[in-house]
Tab-separated table of C-alpha atoms in Angstrom:
chain	number	residue	atom	x	y	z
A	27	UNK	CA	7.770	9.862	25.017
A	28	UNK	CA	4.656	9.479	23.422
A	29	UNK	CA	4.576	13.166	22.689
A	30	UNK	CA	7.979	13.228	20.990
A	31	UNK	CA	7.305	10.300	19.027
A	32	UNK	CA	3.195	11.110	17.982
A	33	UNK	CA	3.907	12.127	14.494
A	34	UNK	CA	6.367	9.364	13.523
A	35	UNK	CA	5.361	6.103	12.089
A	36	UNK	CA	5.830	2.885	13.999
A	37	UNK	CA	7.449	1.044	11.063
A	38	UNK	CA	9.998	4.202	10.876
A	39	UNK	CA	10.969	4.203	14.451
A	40	UNK	CA	11.577	0.305	14.216
A	41	UNK	CA	14.012	0.986	11.172
A	42	UNK	CA	15.955	4.111	13.127
A	43	UNK	CA	16.155	1.650	16.078
A	44	UNK	CA	17.275	-1.447	13.984
A	45	UNK	CA	20.036	0.498	12.438
A	46	UNK	CA	21.611	2.196	15.489
A	47	UNK	CA	21.650	-1.187	16.976
A	48	UNK	CA	23.585	-2.748	14.455
A	49	UNK	CA	26.309	-0.173	14.815
A	50	UNK	CA	26.308	-0.693	18.844
A	51	UNK	CA	26.363	-4.539	18.104
A	52	UNK	CA	29.143	-4.154	15.463
A	53	UNK	CA	31.526	-1.567	17.904
A	54	UNK	CA	31.108	-4.071	21.066
A	55	UNK	CA	31.905	-7.202	18.830
A	56	UNK	CA	35.059	-5.408	16.857
A	57	UNK	CA	36.055	-2.620	19.203
A	58	UNK	CA	35.317	-3.846	22.748
A	59	UNK	CA	37.832	-1.658	24.227
A	60	UNK	CA	35.419	1.734	22.460
A	61	UNK	CA	32.332	2.925	23.992
A	62	UNK	CA	29.758	3.072	21.079
A	63	UNK	CA	27.842	5.820	22.390
A	64	UNK	CA	28.345	8.853	21.832
A	65	UNK	CA	29.302	8.086	18.135
A	66	UNK	CA	32.956	8.742	17.268
A	67	UNK	CA	33.683	9.880	13.561
A	68	UNK	CA	36.594	7.368	13.406
A	69	UNK	CA	34.865	4.571	14.752
A	70	UNK	CA	31.643	5.200	12.555
A	71	UNK	CA	33.736	5.280	9.274
A	72	UNK	CA	35.488	2.118	10.086
A	73	UNK	CA	31.912	0.700	10.636
A	74	UNK	CA	30.664	2.459	7.085
A	75	UNK	CA	34.042	0.643	5.500
A	76	UNK	CA	33.315	-2.562	7.209
A	77	UNK	CA	29.429	-2.541	5.661
A	78	UNK	CA	31.140	-1.703	2.013
A	79	UNK	CA	34.006	-4.339	2.526
A	80	UNK	CA	31.248	-6.944	3.392
A	81	UNK	CA	28.843	-6.106	0.799
A	82	UNK	CA	25.846	-5.096	3.030
A	83	UNK	CA	22.174	-4.337	1.914
A	84	UNK	CA	23.204	-0.969	-0.230
A	85	UNK	CA	20.888	1.070	2.049
A	86	UNK	CA	22.352	-0.039	5.599
A	87	UNK	CA	25.026	3.050	5.723
A	88	UNK	CA	22.671	5.590	4.464
A	89	UNK	CA	20.005	4.548	7.134
A	90	UNK	CA	22.662	4.571	10.063
A	91	UNK	CA	23.314	8.081	9.143
A	92	UNK	CA	19.664	8.693	9.002
A	93	UNK	CA	19.191	7.049	12.073
A	94	UNK	CA	21.893	8.928	13.836
A	95	UNK	CA	21.003	12.265	12.763
A	96	UNK	CA	17.190	11.662	14.134
A	97	UNK	CA	18.897	10.567	17.580
A	98	UNK	CA	20.896	13.662	17.555
A	99	UNK	CA	18.038	16.028	16.417
A	100	UNK	CA	14.893	14.943	18.082
A	101	UNK	CA	16.151	12.628	21.008
A	102	UNK	CA	19.301	15.087	22.052
A	103	UNK	CA	21.848	12.352	21.670
A	104	UNK	CA	25.454	13.980	22.207
A	105	UNK	CA	27.350	14.337	19.214
A	106	UNK	CA	30.596	15.785	20.171
A	107	UNK	CA	32.434	15.329	16.763
A	108	UNK	CA	29.180	15.843	14.606
A	109	UNK	CA	29.498	12.751	12.850
A	110	UNK	CA	26.438	13.390	10.529
A	111	UNK	CA	28.670	16.140	9.210
A	112	UNK	CA	31.485	14.051	8.289
A	113	UNK	CA	32.753	14.164	4.501
A	114	UNK	CA	34.149	10.582	4.258
A	115	UNK	CA	31.107	9.339	6.304
A	116	UNK	CA	28.313	10.903	3.786
A	117	UNK	CA	30.728	10.272	0.924
A	118	UNK	CA	31.040	6.357	1.885
A	119	UNK	CA	27.105	5.916	2.471
A	120	UNK	CA	26.763	7.665	-0.788
A	121	UNK	CA	28.567	5.444	-3.013
A	122	UNK	CA	27.050	2.099	-1.217
A	123	UNK	CA	23.836	3.644	-1.680
A	124	UNK	CA	24.433	3.741	-5.386
A	125	UNK	CA	24.701	0.345	-5.506
A	126	UNK	CA	21.153	-0.322	-4.684
A	127	UNK	CA	18.888	-2.095	-7.156
A	128	UNK	CA	17.226	-0.061	-9.667
A	129	UNK	CA	13.562	0.625	-9.114
A	130	UNK	CA	11.610	-1.401	-11.678
A	131	UNK	CA	7.895	-0.530	-12.150
A	132	UNK	CA	5.633	-3.600	-11.638
A	133	UNK	CA	3.208	-4.807	-14.347
A	134	UNK	CA	-0.561	-4.016	-14.143
A	135	UNK	CA	-3.066	-6.871	-14.328
A	136	UNK	CA	-4.255	-7.950	-17.585
A	137	UNK	CA	-8.000	-7.718	-18.233
A	138	UNK	CA	-7.737	-11.629	-18.495
A	139	UNK	CA	-6.204	-11.754	-14.942
A	140	UNK	CA	-8.955	-9.442	-13.640
A	141	UNK	CA	-11.521	-11.591	-14.907
A	142	UNK	CA	-10.099	-14.612	-13.329
A	143	UNK	CA	-10.084	-12.798	-10.282
A	144	UNK	CA	-13.861	-11.773	-10.567
A	145	UNK	CA	-14.675	-15.500	-11.640
A	146	UNK	CA	-12.602	-17.262	-8.824
A	147	UNK	CA	-14.006	-14.635	-5.916
A	148	UNK	CA	-17.945	-15.843	-6.921
A	149	UNK	CA	-16.994	-19.452	-7.423
A	150	UNK	CA	-14.261	-21.068	-5.812
A	151	UNK	CA	-14.788	-23.539	-3.654
A	152	UNK	CA	-12.049	-22.513	-0.858
A	153	UNK	CA	-13.548	-19.903	1.320
A	154	UNK	CA	-10.096	-18.328	1.739
A	155	UNK	CA	-9.267	-18.118	-1.527
A	156	UNK	CA	-12.676	-16.294	-2.501
A	157	UNK	CA	-11.434	-13.883	0.347
A	158	UNK	CA	-8.019	-13.273	-1.224
A	159	UNK	CA	-9.634	-12.735	-4.807
A	160	UNK	CA	-12.773	-10.735	-3.715
A	161	UNK	CA	-10.105	-8.252	-1.728
A	162	UNK	CA	-7.946	-8.070	-4.890
A	163	UNK	CA	-10.963	-7.176	-6.851
A	164	UNK	CA	-11.812	-4.426	-4.494
A	165	UNK	CA	-8.549	-3.032	-4.551
A	166	UNK	CA	-8.238	-3.096	-8.359
A	167	UNK	CA	-11.502	-1.813	-9.137
A	168	UNK	CA	-11.239	0.502	-6.322
A	169	UNK	CA	-7.876	2.082	-7.432
A	170	UNK	CA	-6.383	1.195	-3.840
A	171	UNK	CA	-3.166	-0.249	-2.344
A	172	UNK	CA	-3.565	-3.107	-0.041
A	173	UNK	CA	-3.226	-0.838	3.017
A	174	UNK	CA	-5.512	1.846	1.899
A	175	UNK	CA	-7.927	-0.777	1.610
A	176	UNK	CA	-7.667	-2.240	5.053
A	177	UNK	CA	-8.287	1.612	6.081
A	178	UNK	CA	-11.484	1.381	4.975
A	179	UNK	CA	-14.073	2.165	8.071
A	180	UNK	CA	-17.419	1.976	6.252
A	181	UNK	CA	-18.392	-0.228	3.264
A	182	UNK	CA	-21.988	0.172	1.716
A	183	UNK	CA	-23.120	-1.705	-1.498
A	184	UNK	CA	-25.338	0.091	-3.497
A	185	UNK	CA	-26.290	-2.309	-6.155
A	186	UNK	CA	-28.772	-2.256	-9.217
A	187	UNK	CA	-30.122	-5.316	-10.308
A	188	UNK	CA	-32.424	-6.567	-13.024
A	189	UNK	CA	-36.268	-8.449	-12.696
A	190	UNK	CA	-34.280	-11.873	-12.401
A	191	UNK	CA	-31.910	-10.395	-9.508
A	192	UNK	CA	-28.646	-10.280	-11.887
A	193	UNK	CA	-26.289	-7.163	-11.321
A	194	UNK	CA	-26.244	-4.533	-13.865
A	195	UNK	CA	-24.602	-1.766	-11.777
A	196	UNK	CA	-24.078	-0.306	-8.688
A	197	UNK	CA	-21.166	0.998	-6.588
A	198	UNK	CA	-19.536	-0.111	-3.480
A	199	UNK	CA	-19.275	3.352	-1.312
A	200	UNK	CA	-16.457	3.391	1.532
A	201	UNK	CA	-14.887	5.620	3.915
A	202	UNK	CA	-10.989	5.415	4.606
A	203	UNK	CA	-8.835	7.125	7.147
A	204	UNK	CA	-5.286	6.963	7.631
A	205	UNK	CA	-4.217	6.064	4.040
A	206	UNK	CA	-0.589	5.443	3.423
A	207	UNK	CA	-0.142	8.739	1.464
A	208	UNK	CA	-1.919	10.731	4.257
A	209	UNK	CA	0.973	12.217	6.312
A	210	UNK	CA	-0.383	15.198	7.653
A	211	UNK	CA	-3.164	15.790	10.650
A	212	UNK	CA	-5.746	16.694	8.325
A	213	UNK	CA	-5.269	13.979	5.957
A	214	UNK	CA	-5.149	11.800	9.080
A	215	UNK	CA	-8.259	12.805	10.474
A	216	UNK	CA	-10.260	13.404	7.321
A	217	UNK	CA	-12.275	10.683	5.773
A	218	UNK	CA	-11.375	9.511	2.088
A	219	UNK	CA	-14.399	8.894	-0.039
A	220	UNK	CA	-13.782	5.937	-2.025
A	221	UNK	CA	-16.092	4.729	-4.904
A	222	UNK	CA	-15.675	1.583	-6.641
A	223	UNK	CA	-17.926	0.312	-9.411
A	224	UNK	CA	-19.437	-3.156	-8.777
A	225	UNK	CA	-19.591	-4.406	-12.452
A	226	UNK	CA	-16.494	-5.605	-13.617
A	227	UNK	CA	-15.525	-7.214	-16.733
A	228	UNK	CA	-17.307	-10.525	-16.151
A	229	UNK	CA	-20.447	-9.812	-14.507
A	230	UNK	CA	-19.686	-11.677	-11.449
A	231	UNK	CA	-21.157	-10.061	-8.351
A	232	UNK	CA	-17.483	-10.159	-6.447
A	233	UNK	CA	-18.403	-7.413	-3.881
A	234	UNK	CA	-21.507	-9.334	-2.656
A	235	UNK	CA	-19.362	-12.467	-2.423
A	236	UNK	CA	-16.645	-10.651	-0.584
A	237	UNK	CA	-18.869	-9.580	2.011
A	238	UNK	CA	-20.622	-13.282	2.034
A	239	UNK	CA	-16.937	-14.818	2.260
A	240	UNK	CA	-16.261	-12.239	5.510
A	241	UNK	CA	-19.524	-13.333	7.176
A	242	UNK	CA	-18.698	-16.982	6.661
A	243	UNK	CA	-15.287	-16.672	7.947
A	244	UNK	CA	-16.803	-14.960	11.216
A	245	UNK	CA	-14.852	-11.867	10.553
A	246	UNK	CA	-16.104	-8.745	12.251
A	247	UNK	CA	-18.948	-7.072	9.896
A	248	UNK	CA	-18.046	-3.610	8.276
A	249	UNK	CA	-20.123	-0.919	9.563
A	250	UNK	CA	-22.914	0.091	6.927
A	251	UNK	CA	-23.339	3.704	7.451
A	252	UNK	CA	-21.012	7.189	7.930
A	253	UNK	CA	-22.871	7.701	10.870
A	254	UNK	CA	-21.999	4.672	12.905
A	255	UNK	CA	-18.473	4.838	11.625
A	256	UNK	CA	-18.063	8.738	13.200
A	257	UNK	CA	-19.864	7.414	16.281
A	258	UNK	CA	-17.732	4.490	16.854
A	259	UNK	CA	-14.189	5.773	15.872
A	260	UNK	CA	-12.572	5.304	19.130
A	261	UNK	CA	-12.920	1.501	18.765
A	262	UNK	CA	-10.529	-0.792	17.358
A	263	UNK	CA	-10.684	-0.704	13.783
A	264	UNK	CA	-12.714	-3.660	11.816
A	265	UNK	CA	-9.986	-4.799	8.993
A	266	UNK	CA	-11.614	-5.854	5.525
A	267	UNK	CA	-8.848	-8.368	5.426
A	268	UNK	CA	-6.821	-9.410	8.547
A	269	UNK	CA	-3.714	-11.373	8.599
A	270	UNK	CA	-4.089	-14.715	8.366
A	271	UNK	CA	-2.526	-16.894	11.043
A	272	UNK	CA	-2.758	-20.483	10.328
A	273	UNK	CA	-6.142	-21.705	9.775
A	274	UNK	CA	-7.574	-18.548	11.306
A	275	UNK	CA	-7.234	-14.675	11.221
A	276	UNK	CA	-5.152	-12.248	13.450
A	277	UNK	CA	-8.192	-9.706	13.621
A	278	UNK	CA	-5.788	-6.848	14.869
A	279	UNK	CA	-3.387	-7.036	12.256
A	280	UNK	CA	-3.670	-6.154	8.534
A	281	UNK	CA	-2.965	-8.626	5.821
A	282	UNK	CA	0.497	-7.855	4.315
A	283	UNK	CA	1.080	-6.598	0.563
A	284	UNK	CA	3.547	-9.764	0.241
A	285	UNK	CA	0.529	-12.091	1.491
A	286	UNK	CA	-2.038	-10.561	-0.805
A	287	UNK	CA	0.306	-10.543	-3.589
A	288	UNK	CA	1.389	-14.108	-2.834
A	289	UNK	CA	-2.235	-15.266	-3.055
A	290	UNK	CA	-3.113	-13.342	-5.994
A	291	UNK	CA	-0.167	-15.145	-7.735
A	292	UNK	CA	-1.023	-18.598	-6.601
A	293	UNK	CA	-4.812	-18.023	-7.865
A	294	UNK	CA	-3.284	-16.958	-11.458
A	295	UNK	CA	-0.854	-19.702	-11.456
A	296	UNK	CA	-3.604	-22.368	-10.942
A	297	UNK	CA	-5.705	-20.384	-13.837
A	298	UNK	CA	-3.046	-21.805	-16.251
A	299	UNK	CA	-1.115	-18.241	-16.137
A	300	UNK	CA	2.436	-18.687	-17.103
A	301	UNK	CA	5.547	-17.504	-14.885
A	302	UNK	CA	6.619	-15.222	-17.306
A	303	UNK	CA	2.988	-13.530	-17.215
A	304	UNK	CA	3.177	-13.305	-13.139
A	305	UNK	CA	6.738	-12.507	-12.510
A	306	UNK	CA	6.649	-8.827	-12.304
A	307	UNK	CA	3.323	-8.950	-10.170
A	308	UNK	CA	3.017	-7.243	-6.952
A	309	UNK	CA	0.239	-5.720	-4.582
A	310	UNK	CA	0.627	-2.433	-6.467
A	311	UNK	CA	-0.333	-3.858	-9.849
A	312	UNK	CA	-4.099	-3.884	-8.386
A	313	UNK	CA	-3.859	-0.421	-7.937
A	314	UNK	CA	-2.680	0.598	-11.139
A	315	UNK	CA	-4.472	-1.879	-13.348
A	316	UNK	CA	-7.251	0.656	-14.046
A	317	UNK	CA	-5.358	3.716	-13.879
A	318	UNK	CA	-3.050	2.142	-16.578
A	319	UNK	CA	-5.965	1.263	-18.827
A	320	UNK	CA	-7.581	4.647	-18.435
A	321	UNK	CA	-4.232	6.519	-19.135
A	322	UNK	CA	-3.696	4.226	-22.524
A	323	UNK	CA	-7.495	5.367	-23.430
A	324	UNK	CA	-6.391	9.160	-23.239
A	325	UNK	CA	-8.310	10.420	-20.681
A	326	UNK	CA	-6.945	13.564	-19.075
A	327	UNK	CA	-4.410	13.849	-16.246
A	328	UNK	CA	-7.212	15.208	-13.599
A	329	UNK	CA	-9.299	12.349	-14.438
A	330	UNK	CA	-6.833	9.964	-13.555
A	331	UNK	CA	-5.499	12.207	-10.715
A	332	UNK	CA	-9.224	11.809	-9.074
A	333	UNK	CA	-9.597	7.909	-9.913
A	334	UNK	CA	-6.123	7.273	-8.233
A	335	UNK	CA	-7.274	9.655	-5.254
A	336	UNK	CA	-4.328	11.690	-5.831
A	337	UNK	CA	-5.488	15.079	-5.071
A	338	UNK	CA	-3.530	18.349	-6.741
A	339	UNK	CA	-1.784	20.415	-4.353
A	340	UNK	CA	-4.376	23.402	-3.301
A	341	UNK	CA	-7.378	21.762	-4.154
A	342	UNK	CA	-7.801	19.135	-1.390
A	343	UNK	CA	-10.419	21.111	0.548
A	344	UNK	CA	-13.042	21.422	-2.684
A	345	UNK	CA	-12.361	17.347	-2.960
A	346	UNK	CA	-12.979	16.751	0.329
A	347	UNK	CA	-16.056	18.167	0.819
A	348	UNK	CA	-17.761	17.578	-2.955
A	349	UNK	CA	-18.441	13.781	-3.332
A	350	UNK	CA	-19.849	14.775	-6.920
A	351	UNK	CA	-16.348	15.478	-7.860
A	352	UNK	CA	-15.680	11.715	-8.747
A	353	UNK	CA	-18.944	11.610	-10.619
A	354	UNK	CA	-17.193	12.532	-14.007
A	355	UNK	CA	-13.850	10.226	-13.474
A	356	UNK	CA	-16.158	7.365	-12.707
A	357	UNK	CA	-18.087	7.908	-15.984
A	358	UNK	CA	-15.098	8.159	-17.938
A	359	UNK	CA	-13.710	4.799	-16.036
A	360	UNK	CA	-16.684	2.930	-16.878
A	361	UNK	CA	-16.465	3.779	-20.399
A	362	UNK	CA	-13.156	2.389	-20.730
A	363	UNK	CA	-14.468	-0.809	-19.106
A	364	UNK	CA	-17.444	-0.975	-21.485
A	365	UNK	CA	-15.123	-0.718	-24.080
A	366	UNK	CA	-12.810	-3.490	-22.870
A	367	UNK	CA	-15.841	-5.609	-22.634
A	368	UNK	CA	-17.000	-5.108	-26.283
A	369	UNK	CA	-13.063	-5.577	-27.538
A	370	UNK	CA	-13.145	-2.101	-28.732
A	371	UNK	CA	-10.123	-1.393	-26.657
A	372	UNK	CA	-7.395	-3.639	-25.785
A	373	UNK	CA	-5.225	-1.996	-23.016
A	374	UNK	CA	-2.844	-4.979	-23.000
A	375	UNK	CA	-2.307	-4.983	-26.757
A	376	UNK	CA	1.557	-4.141	-27.664
A	377	UNK	CA	1.737	-0.679	-28.599
């Protein structure tokens, strides 16, 4: 079975199993004289009709048909009545799916909200608050999803400071493996180069503070060299931000998007943001912040693709092997950032 499920995501398998188990439980309760498996078309249609009548979640019917198709085509379940081809079953699932709430794009962070996170990452007296704020800064300046940031295996700070030790430049260089959109075996076995400017909007050294906060919280240090990452990749991954478990951390589990988003919203609320200003913020708001600003500034689509690690089909090999491909996009990003700091560009202004 390990080979059968080798290319399947665990979360997907859980969804498939849950859909089948809910159907089996319904049949045993409503039609105890009927065997739930193999599925019969008439019974499945009754189940889908019951979901519709009881206003079940809009995707539940479609999820069941997808799960049943998986069981038949991958696990060789018997399907004598070809339930997946039933016109009325597919029609019922389709009509129910149309009730699904329309997707609404989440807001990007405002520049003021990002500045607040930078300052909190450095100055807040609470350790966990500094951790969440620093992680949010890394995701935002790095144009990363929450899960992608926790796929980082190597983290190296290359800072530039003046004679008084103040941060004036530099980058966080990192390598991530197994990102959310990397589904092919090639992408899952290739490290993604991540480059993050250390200088943000306020001059606060959020990146160094994040590393210090992790050390104070007794989290395992991140590897600081690519060679160490390659040599030790059979070991358990070191998570940049593990899931909080009461007063400690579950070192083997990633912090969820909901956990991080909740922490960011809490920080911004305490800083004085109104309910209206934070109502449409989620974890993806961090990734979209600079990509949105760069787009409003008028940068070319290829620059935005590269900054967001969105590789154009057919060009992945060139980009994987040439780290200098990020030089120009990073220069453009820093130009946008500098203009925001000067006040000559206000990405949050109404169009």
